[in-house]
Coordinates of C-alpha atoms and ligand atoms in Angstrom, one line a residue:
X1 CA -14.8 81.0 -12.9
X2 CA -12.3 82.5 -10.3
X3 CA -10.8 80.6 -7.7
X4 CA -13.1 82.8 -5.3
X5 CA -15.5 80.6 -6.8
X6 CA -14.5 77.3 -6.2
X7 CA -15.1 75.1 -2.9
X8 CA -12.3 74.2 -0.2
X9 CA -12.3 70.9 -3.1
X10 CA -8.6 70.6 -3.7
X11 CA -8.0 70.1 -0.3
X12 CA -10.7 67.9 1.0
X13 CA -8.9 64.6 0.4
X14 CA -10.2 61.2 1.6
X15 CA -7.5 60.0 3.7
X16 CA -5.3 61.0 1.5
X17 CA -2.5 64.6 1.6
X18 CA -2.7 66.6 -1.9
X19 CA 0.1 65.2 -4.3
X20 CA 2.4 66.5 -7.0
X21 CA 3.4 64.4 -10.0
X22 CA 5.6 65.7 -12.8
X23 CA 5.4 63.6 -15.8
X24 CA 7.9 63.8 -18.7
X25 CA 7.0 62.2 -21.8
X26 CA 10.0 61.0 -24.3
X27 CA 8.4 60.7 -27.6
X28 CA 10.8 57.9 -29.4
X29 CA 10.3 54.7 -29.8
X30 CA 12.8 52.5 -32.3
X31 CA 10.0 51.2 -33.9
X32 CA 6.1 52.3 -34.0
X33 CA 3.9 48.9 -32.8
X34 CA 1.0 48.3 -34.9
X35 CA -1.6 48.6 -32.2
X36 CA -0.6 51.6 -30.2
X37 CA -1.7 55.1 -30.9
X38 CA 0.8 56.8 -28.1
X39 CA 3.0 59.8 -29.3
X40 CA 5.7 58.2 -30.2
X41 CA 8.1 58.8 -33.3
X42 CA 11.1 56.5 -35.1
X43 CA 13.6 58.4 -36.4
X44 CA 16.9 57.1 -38.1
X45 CA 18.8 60.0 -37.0
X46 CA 20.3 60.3 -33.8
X47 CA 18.4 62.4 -31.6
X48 CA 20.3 65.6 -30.2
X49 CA 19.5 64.3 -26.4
X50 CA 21.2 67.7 -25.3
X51 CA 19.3 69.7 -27.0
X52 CA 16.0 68.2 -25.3
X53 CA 17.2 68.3 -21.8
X54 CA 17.7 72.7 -22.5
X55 CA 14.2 72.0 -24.1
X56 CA 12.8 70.1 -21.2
X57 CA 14.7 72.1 -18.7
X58 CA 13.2 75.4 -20.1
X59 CA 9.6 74.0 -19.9
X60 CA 10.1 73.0 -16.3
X61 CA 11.0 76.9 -15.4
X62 CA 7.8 78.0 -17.2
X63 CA 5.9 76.1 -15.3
X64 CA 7.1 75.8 -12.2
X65 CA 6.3 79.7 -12.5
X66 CA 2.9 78.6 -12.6
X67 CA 2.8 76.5 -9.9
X68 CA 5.4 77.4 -7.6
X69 CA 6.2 76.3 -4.1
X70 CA 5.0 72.7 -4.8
X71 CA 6.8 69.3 -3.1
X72 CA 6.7 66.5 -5.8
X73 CA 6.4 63.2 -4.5
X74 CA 6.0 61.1 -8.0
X75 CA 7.8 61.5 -10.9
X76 CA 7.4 59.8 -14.4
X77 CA 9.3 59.3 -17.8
X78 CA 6.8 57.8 -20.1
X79 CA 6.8 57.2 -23.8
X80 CA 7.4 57.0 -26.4
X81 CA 10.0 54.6 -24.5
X82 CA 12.6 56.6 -22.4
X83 CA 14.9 53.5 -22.0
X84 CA 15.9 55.1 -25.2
X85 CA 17.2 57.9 -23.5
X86 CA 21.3 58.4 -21.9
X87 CA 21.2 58.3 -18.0
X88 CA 22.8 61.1 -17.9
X89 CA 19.9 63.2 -20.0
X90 CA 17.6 61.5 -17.1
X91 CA 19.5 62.9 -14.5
X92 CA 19.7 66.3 -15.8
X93 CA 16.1 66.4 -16.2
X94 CA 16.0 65.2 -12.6
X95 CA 18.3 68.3 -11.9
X96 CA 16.0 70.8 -13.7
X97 CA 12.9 69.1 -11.4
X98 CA 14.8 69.6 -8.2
X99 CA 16.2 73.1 -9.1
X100 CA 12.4 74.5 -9.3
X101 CA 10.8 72.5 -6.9
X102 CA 11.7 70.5 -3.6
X103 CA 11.3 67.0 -4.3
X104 CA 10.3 64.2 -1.4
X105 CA 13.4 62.4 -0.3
X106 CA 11.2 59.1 -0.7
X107 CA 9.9 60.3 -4.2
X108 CA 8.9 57.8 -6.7
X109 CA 10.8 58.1 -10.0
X110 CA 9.4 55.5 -12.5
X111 CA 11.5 55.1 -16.0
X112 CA 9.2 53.2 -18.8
X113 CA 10.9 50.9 -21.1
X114 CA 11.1 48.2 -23.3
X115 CA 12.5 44.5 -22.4
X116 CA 15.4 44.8 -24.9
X117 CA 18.9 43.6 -23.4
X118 CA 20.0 47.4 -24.8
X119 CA 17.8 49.0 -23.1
X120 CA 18.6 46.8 -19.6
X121 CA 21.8 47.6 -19.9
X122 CA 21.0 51.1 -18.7
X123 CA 19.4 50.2 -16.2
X124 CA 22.3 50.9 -13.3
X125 CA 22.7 54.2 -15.2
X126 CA 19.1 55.3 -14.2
X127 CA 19.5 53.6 -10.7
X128 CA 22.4 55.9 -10.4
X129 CA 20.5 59.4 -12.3
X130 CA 17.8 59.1 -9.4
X131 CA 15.1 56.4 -11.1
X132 CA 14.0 53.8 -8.2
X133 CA 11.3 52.2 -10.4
X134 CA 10.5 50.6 -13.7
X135 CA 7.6 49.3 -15.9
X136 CA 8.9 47.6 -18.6
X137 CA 6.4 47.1 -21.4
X138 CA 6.7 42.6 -22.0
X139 CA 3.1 42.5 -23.8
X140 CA 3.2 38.9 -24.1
X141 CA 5.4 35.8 -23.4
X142 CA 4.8 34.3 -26.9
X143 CA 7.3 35.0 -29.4
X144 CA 4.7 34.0 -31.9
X145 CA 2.5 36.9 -30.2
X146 CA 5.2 38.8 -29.9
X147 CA 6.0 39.2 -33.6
X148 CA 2.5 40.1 -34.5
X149 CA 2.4 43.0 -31.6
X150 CA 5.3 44.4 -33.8
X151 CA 7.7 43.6 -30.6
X152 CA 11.5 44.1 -31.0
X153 CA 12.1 41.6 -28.4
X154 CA 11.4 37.9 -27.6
X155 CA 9.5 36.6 -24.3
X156 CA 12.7 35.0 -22.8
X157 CA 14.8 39.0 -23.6
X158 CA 12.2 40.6 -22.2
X159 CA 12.5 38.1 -19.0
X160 CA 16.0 38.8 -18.7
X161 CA 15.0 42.5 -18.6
X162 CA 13.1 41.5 -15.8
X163 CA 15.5 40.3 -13.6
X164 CA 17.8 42.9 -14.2
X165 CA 15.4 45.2 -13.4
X166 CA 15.0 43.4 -10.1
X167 CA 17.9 43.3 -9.1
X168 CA 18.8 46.7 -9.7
X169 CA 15.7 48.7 -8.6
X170 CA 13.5 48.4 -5.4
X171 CA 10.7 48.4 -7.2
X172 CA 9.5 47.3 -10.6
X173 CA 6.0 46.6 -13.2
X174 CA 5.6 45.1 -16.1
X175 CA 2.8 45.2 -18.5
X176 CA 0.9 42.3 -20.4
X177 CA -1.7 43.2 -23.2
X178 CA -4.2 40.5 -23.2
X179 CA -8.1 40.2 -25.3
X180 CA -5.5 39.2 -27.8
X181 CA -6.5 38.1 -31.2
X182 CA -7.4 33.9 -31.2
X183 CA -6.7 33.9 -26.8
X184 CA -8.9 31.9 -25.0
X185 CA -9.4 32.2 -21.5
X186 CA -7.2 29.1 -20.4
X187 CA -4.0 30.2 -22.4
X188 CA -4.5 33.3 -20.9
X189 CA -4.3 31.9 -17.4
X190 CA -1.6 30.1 -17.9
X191 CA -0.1 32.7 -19.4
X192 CA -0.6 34.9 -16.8
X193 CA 0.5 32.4 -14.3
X194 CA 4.1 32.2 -15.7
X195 CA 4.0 36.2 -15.5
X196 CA 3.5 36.4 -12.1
X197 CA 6.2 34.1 -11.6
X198 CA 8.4 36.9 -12.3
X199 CA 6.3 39.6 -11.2
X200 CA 6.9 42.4 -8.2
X201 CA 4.3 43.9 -6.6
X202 CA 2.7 45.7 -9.5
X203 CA 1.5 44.3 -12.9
X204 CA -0.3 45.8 -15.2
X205 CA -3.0 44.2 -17.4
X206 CA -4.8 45.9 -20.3
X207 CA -7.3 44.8 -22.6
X208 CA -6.2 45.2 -26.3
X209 CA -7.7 48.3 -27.3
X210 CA -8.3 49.1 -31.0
X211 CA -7.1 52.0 -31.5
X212 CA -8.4 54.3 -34.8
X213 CA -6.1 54.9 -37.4
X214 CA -3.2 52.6 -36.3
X215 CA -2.5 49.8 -38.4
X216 CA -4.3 47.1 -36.0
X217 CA -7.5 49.3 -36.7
X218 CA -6.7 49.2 -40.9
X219 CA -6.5 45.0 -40.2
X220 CA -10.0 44.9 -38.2
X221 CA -11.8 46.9 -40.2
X222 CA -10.9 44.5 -43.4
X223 CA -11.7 41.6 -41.2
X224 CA -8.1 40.2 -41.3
X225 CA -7.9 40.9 -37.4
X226 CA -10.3 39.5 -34.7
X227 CA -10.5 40.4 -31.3
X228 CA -12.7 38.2 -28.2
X229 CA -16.5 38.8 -28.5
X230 CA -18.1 40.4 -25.5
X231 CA -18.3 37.1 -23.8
X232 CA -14.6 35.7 -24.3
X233 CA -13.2 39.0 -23.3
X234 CA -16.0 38.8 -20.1
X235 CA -14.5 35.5 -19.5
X236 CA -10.6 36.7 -19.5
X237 CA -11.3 39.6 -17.5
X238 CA -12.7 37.6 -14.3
X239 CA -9.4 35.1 -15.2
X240 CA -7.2 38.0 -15.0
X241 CA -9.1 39.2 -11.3
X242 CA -9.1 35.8 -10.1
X243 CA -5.8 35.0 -10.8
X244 CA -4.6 37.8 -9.6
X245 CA -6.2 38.5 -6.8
X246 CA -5.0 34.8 -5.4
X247 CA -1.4 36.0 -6.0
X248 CA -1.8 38.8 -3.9
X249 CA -1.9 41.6 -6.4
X250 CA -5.8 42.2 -6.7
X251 CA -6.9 45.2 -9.0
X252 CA -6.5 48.4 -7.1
X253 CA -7.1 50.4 -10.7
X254 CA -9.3 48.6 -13.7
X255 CA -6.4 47.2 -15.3
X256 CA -3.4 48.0 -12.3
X257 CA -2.8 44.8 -9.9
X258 CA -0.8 45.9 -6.9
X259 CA 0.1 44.1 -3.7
X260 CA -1.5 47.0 -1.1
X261 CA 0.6 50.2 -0.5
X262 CA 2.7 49.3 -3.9
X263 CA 0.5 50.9 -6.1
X264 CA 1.9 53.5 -8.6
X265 CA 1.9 56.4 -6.9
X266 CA 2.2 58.8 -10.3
X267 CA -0.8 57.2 -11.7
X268 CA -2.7 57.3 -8.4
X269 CA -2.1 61.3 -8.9
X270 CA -4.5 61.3 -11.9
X271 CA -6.8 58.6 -10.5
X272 CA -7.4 60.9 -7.5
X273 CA -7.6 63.8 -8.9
X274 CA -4.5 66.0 -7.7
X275 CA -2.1 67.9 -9.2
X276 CA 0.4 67.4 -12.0
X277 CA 2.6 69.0 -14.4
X278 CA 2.7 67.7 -17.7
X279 CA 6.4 68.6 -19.7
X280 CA 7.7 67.2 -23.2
X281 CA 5.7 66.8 -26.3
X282 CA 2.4 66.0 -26.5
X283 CA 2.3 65.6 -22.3
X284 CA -0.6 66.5 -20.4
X285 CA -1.1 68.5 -17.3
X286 CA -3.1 69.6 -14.5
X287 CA -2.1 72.5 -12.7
X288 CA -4.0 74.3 -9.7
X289 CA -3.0 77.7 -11.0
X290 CA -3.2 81.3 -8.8
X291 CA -2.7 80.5 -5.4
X292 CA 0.6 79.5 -3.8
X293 CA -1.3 76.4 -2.3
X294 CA -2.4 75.2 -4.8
X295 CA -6.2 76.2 -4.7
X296 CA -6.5 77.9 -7.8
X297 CA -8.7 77.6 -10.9
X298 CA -8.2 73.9 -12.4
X299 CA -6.3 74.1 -15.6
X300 CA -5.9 71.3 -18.6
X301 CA -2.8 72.0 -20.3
X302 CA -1.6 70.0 -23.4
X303 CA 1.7 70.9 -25.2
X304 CA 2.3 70.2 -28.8
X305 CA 2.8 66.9 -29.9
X306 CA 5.8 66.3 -32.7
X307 CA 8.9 66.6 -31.1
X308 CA 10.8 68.9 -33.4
X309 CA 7.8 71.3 -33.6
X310 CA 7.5 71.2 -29.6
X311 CA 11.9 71.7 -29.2
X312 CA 11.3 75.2 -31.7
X313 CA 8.2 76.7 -29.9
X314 CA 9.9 76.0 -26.8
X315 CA 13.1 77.6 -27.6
X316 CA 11.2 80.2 -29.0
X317 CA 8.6 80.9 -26.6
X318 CA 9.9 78.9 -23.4
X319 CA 7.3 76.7 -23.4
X320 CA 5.4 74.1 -25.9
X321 CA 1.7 74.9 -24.3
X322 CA -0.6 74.2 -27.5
X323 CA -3.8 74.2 -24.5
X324 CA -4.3 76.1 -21.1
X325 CA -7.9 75.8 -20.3
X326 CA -9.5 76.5 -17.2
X327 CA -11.8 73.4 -16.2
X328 CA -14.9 74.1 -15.5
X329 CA -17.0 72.6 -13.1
X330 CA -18.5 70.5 -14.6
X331 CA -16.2 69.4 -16.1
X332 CA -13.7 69.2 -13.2
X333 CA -17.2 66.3 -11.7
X334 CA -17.2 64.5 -15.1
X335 CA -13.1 64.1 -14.8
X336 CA -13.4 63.3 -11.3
X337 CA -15.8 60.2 -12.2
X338 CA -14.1 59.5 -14.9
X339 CA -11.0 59.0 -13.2
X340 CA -11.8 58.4 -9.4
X341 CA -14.2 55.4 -10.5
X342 CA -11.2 53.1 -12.2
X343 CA -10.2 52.8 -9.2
X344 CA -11.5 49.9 -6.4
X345 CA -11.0 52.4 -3.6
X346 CA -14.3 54.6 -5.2
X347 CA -14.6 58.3 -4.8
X348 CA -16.0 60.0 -1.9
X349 CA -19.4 61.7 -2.9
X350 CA -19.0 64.2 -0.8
X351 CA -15.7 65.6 -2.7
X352 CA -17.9 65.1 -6.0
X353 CA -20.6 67.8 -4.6
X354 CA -17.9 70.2 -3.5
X355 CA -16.4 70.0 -7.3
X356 CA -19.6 70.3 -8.7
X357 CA -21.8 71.9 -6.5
X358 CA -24.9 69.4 -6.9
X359 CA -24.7 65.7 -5.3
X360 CA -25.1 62.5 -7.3
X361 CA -28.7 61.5 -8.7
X362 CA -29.8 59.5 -5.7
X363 CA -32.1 58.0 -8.3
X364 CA -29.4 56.5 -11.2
X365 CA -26.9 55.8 -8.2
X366 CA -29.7 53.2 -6.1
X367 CA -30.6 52.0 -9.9
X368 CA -26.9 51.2 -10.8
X369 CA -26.5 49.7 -7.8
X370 CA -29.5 47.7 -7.8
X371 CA -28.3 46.3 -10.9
X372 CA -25.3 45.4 -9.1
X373 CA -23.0 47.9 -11.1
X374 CA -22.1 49.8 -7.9
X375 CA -21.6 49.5 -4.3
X376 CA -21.4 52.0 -1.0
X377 CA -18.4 51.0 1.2
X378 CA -18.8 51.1 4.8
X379 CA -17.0 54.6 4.8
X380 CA -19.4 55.9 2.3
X381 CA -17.6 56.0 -0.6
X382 CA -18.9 54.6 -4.2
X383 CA -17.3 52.1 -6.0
X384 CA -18.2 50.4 -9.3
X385 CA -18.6 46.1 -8.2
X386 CA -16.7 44.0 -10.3
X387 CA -19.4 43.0 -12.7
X388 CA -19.5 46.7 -13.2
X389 CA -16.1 47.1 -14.1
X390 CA -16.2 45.6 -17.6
X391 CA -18.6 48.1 -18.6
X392 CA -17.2 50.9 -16.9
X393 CA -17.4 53.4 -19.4
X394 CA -21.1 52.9 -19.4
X395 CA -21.6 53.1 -15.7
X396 CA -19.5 56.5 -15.7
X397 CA -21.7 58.0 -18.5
X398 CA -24.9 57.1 -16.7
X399 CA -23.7 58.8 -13.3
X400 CA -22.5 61.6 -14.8
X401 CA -25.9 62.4 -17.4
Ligands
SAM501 C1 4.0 53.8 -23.6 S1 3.8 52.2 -23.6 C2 5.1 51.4 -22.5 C3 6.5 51.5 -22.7 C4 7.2 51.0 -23.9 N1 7.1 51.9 -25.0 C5 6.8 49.6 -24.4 O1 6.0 49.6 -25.3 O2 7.3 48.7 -23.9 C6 2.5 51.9 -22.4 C7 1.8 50.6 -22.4 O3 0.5 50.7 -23.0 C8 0.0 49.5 -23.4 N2 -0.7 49.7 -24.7 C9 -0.3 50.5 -25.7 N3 -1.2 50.5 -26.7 C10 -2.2 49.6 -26.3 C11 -3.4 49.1 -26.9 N4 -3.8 49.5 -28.1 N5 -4.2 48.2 -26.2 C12 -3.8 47.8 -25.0 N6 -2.6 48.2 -24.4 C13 -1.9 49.1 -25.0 C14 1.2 48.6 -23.6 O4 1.1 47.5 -22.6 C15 2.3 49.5 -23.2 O5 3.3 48.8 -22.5
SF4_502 S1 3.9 50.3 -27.4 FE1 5.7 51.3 -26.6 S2 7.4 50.8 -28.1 FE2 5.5 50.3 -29.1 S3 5.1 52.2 -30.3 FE3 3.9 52.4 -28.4 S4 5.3 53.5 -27.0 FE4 6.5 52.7 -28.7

């Protein structure tokens, strides 16, 4: 397909101007928890942090040679956990962002990291590189739990974390992993109570995921690790919403809590579908490439993922691109769903015809909601309900058949 071919898509946002996010992953972590499957690395060497930012600075040229002219408004160091990383490597980075593209003088710069009083201890550092927000990955405020997560840091460290990162950034997250092996629904609660004690105006809440081959997924498959059946894991979820929601921080995303207008703005980038460059190993990216605004053929990109391979291709080559696929349009609707439906604002069927060029199946949509699974807002947009949400992967397929 040609960017002839597409529809006026891209720029038909619902109340909402096209945005640019540049995410920057940081692959190291000090130790690898037993449940995640992120790209993240230890290594017992130090890491040559210069040589990344050339690395990283190189990869931001390339690409914004594809996808010049842009204005970011969100960026995001993600991990891997880039509280490992010297403030002044984040504000070089930030340097190399600004050199190729102009950046929003109220841009949102998010730093993840983990609650250790190392780590927090940078924390001024990145206030003074440029970062104005942080999510700080707390998981649980157990030390019990804590130890079998693999954590390198106890509930009342990674409090402390907390309010330092309060006090030195406007605004702050942390996240909570619950569906925990043993939790019931009332420990959770209370659990979550004393979290949002401390909390901002953004929490986020996931479900424990088991994840294949990480050690979590070894443990369930020989029994030894149990997760909440359907109905317990039912039963936390509406907890979480309730809870939540009274506090003033109802879901905005399936598993984002925000008080309203302090959502994530970088995640709300992918959520909605717009633009984003994805630098560092093993980062994604979507990039509107061919036209100067933007409208251009959709393309995935995907760079390679171990960190040492990714710093040689790109000093070789100037870039780490392992994939640079143009979306198609189907696929561009099934993404679209995918990611437009997490979220409790819906999409807008009309942007899903222009992507795709065929509406909705009027047919599955009045079954689904029949069944209480989905809703139409007075605006016209679709939204999955909350009893949908639980089984959102299964409401998404069915639309999108
Ligand atoms: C890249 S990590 C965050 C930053 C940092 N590395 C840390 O762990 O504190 C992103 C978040 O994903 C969540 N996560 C990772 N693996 C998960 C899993 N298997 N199930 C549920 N949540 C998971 C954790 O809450 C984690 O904080
Ligand atoms: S959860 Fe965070 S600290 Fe743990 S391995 Fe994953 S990225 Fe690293």
């Amino acid at each position: 397909m040609n960017s002839q071919d597409l529809p006026n898509a891209f720029s038909a946002r619902e109340g909402d101007t096209e945005q640019f996010g540049v995410y920057i992953h940081w692959p190291f972590c000090l130790s690898k928890c037993p449940y995640c499957d992120f790209n993240s690395h230890v290594r017992h060497a130090a890491i040559d942090e210069d040589r990344f930012v050339r690395a990283f600075a190189a990869e931001i040229a390339m690409t914004a040679g594809r996808a010049p002219g842009r204005t970011v408004s969100a960026i995001f160091f993600g991990g891997g956990t880039p509280s490992l990383m010297q403030p002044s490597t984040v504000g070089a980075i930030l340097d190399a962002v600004g050199r190729h593209w102009q950046v929003t003088p109220d841009a949102e710069i998010t730093l993840e990291g983990n609650p250790t009083s190392v780590e927090a201890s940078r924390f001024r550092g990145y206030r003074t590189a440029g970062v104005n927000r942080v999510s700080l990955g707390v998981q649980a405020l157990d030390d019990r739990v804590l130890k079998e997560l693999g954590r390198q840091h106890t509930a009342q460290e990674a409090i402390a974390a907390v309010h330092v990162a309060r006090s030195v950034f406007g605004r702050y997250s942390f996240d909570l992993i619950y569906a925990r092996p043993r939790q019931t629904p009332a420990e959770w609660g209370n659990e979550l109570k004393s979290a949002l004690r401390e909390a901002g105006e953004h929490l986020s809440l996931y479900q424990l995921t088991i994840e294949p081959e990480t050690p979590f997924a070894a443990l369930y498959s020989a029994g030894k690790l149990r997760v909440p059946d359907d109905g317990t894991a039912r039963a936390l979820y509406d907890t979480t919403q309730d809870i939540c929601a009274a506090h003033g921080l109802p879901a905005y995303e399936i598993s984002n809590h925000a008080r309203p207008g302090a959502e994530c703005r970088h995640n709300l980038v992918y959520w909605r579908m717009h633009e984003y460059a994805g630098i560092g190993p093993g980062a994604h990216g979507r990039l509107n490439v061919g036209r100067l605004d933007g409208d251009g053929d959709r393309h995935a990109t995907a760079t390679e993922k171990r960190p040492e391979s990714w710093l040689t291709r790109v000093e070789q080559e100037g870039h780490g691109l392992v994939t640079d696929e143009v979306l198609t349009r189907a696929e561009m609707a099934d993404e679209f769903l995918l990611m437009g439906l997490r979220l409790a604002e819906g999409i807008d069927p009309q942007r899903y015809l222009a992507l795709s060029g065929r509406s909705l199946d009027p047919a599955r949509v009045a079954a689904l909601r029949e069944n209480g699974l989905l809703e139409t807002t007075p605006a016209g947009r679709l939204r999955v309900s909350l009893p949908g949400f639980p089984i959102l992967d299964a409401v998404v397929s069915d639309l999108a058949a």
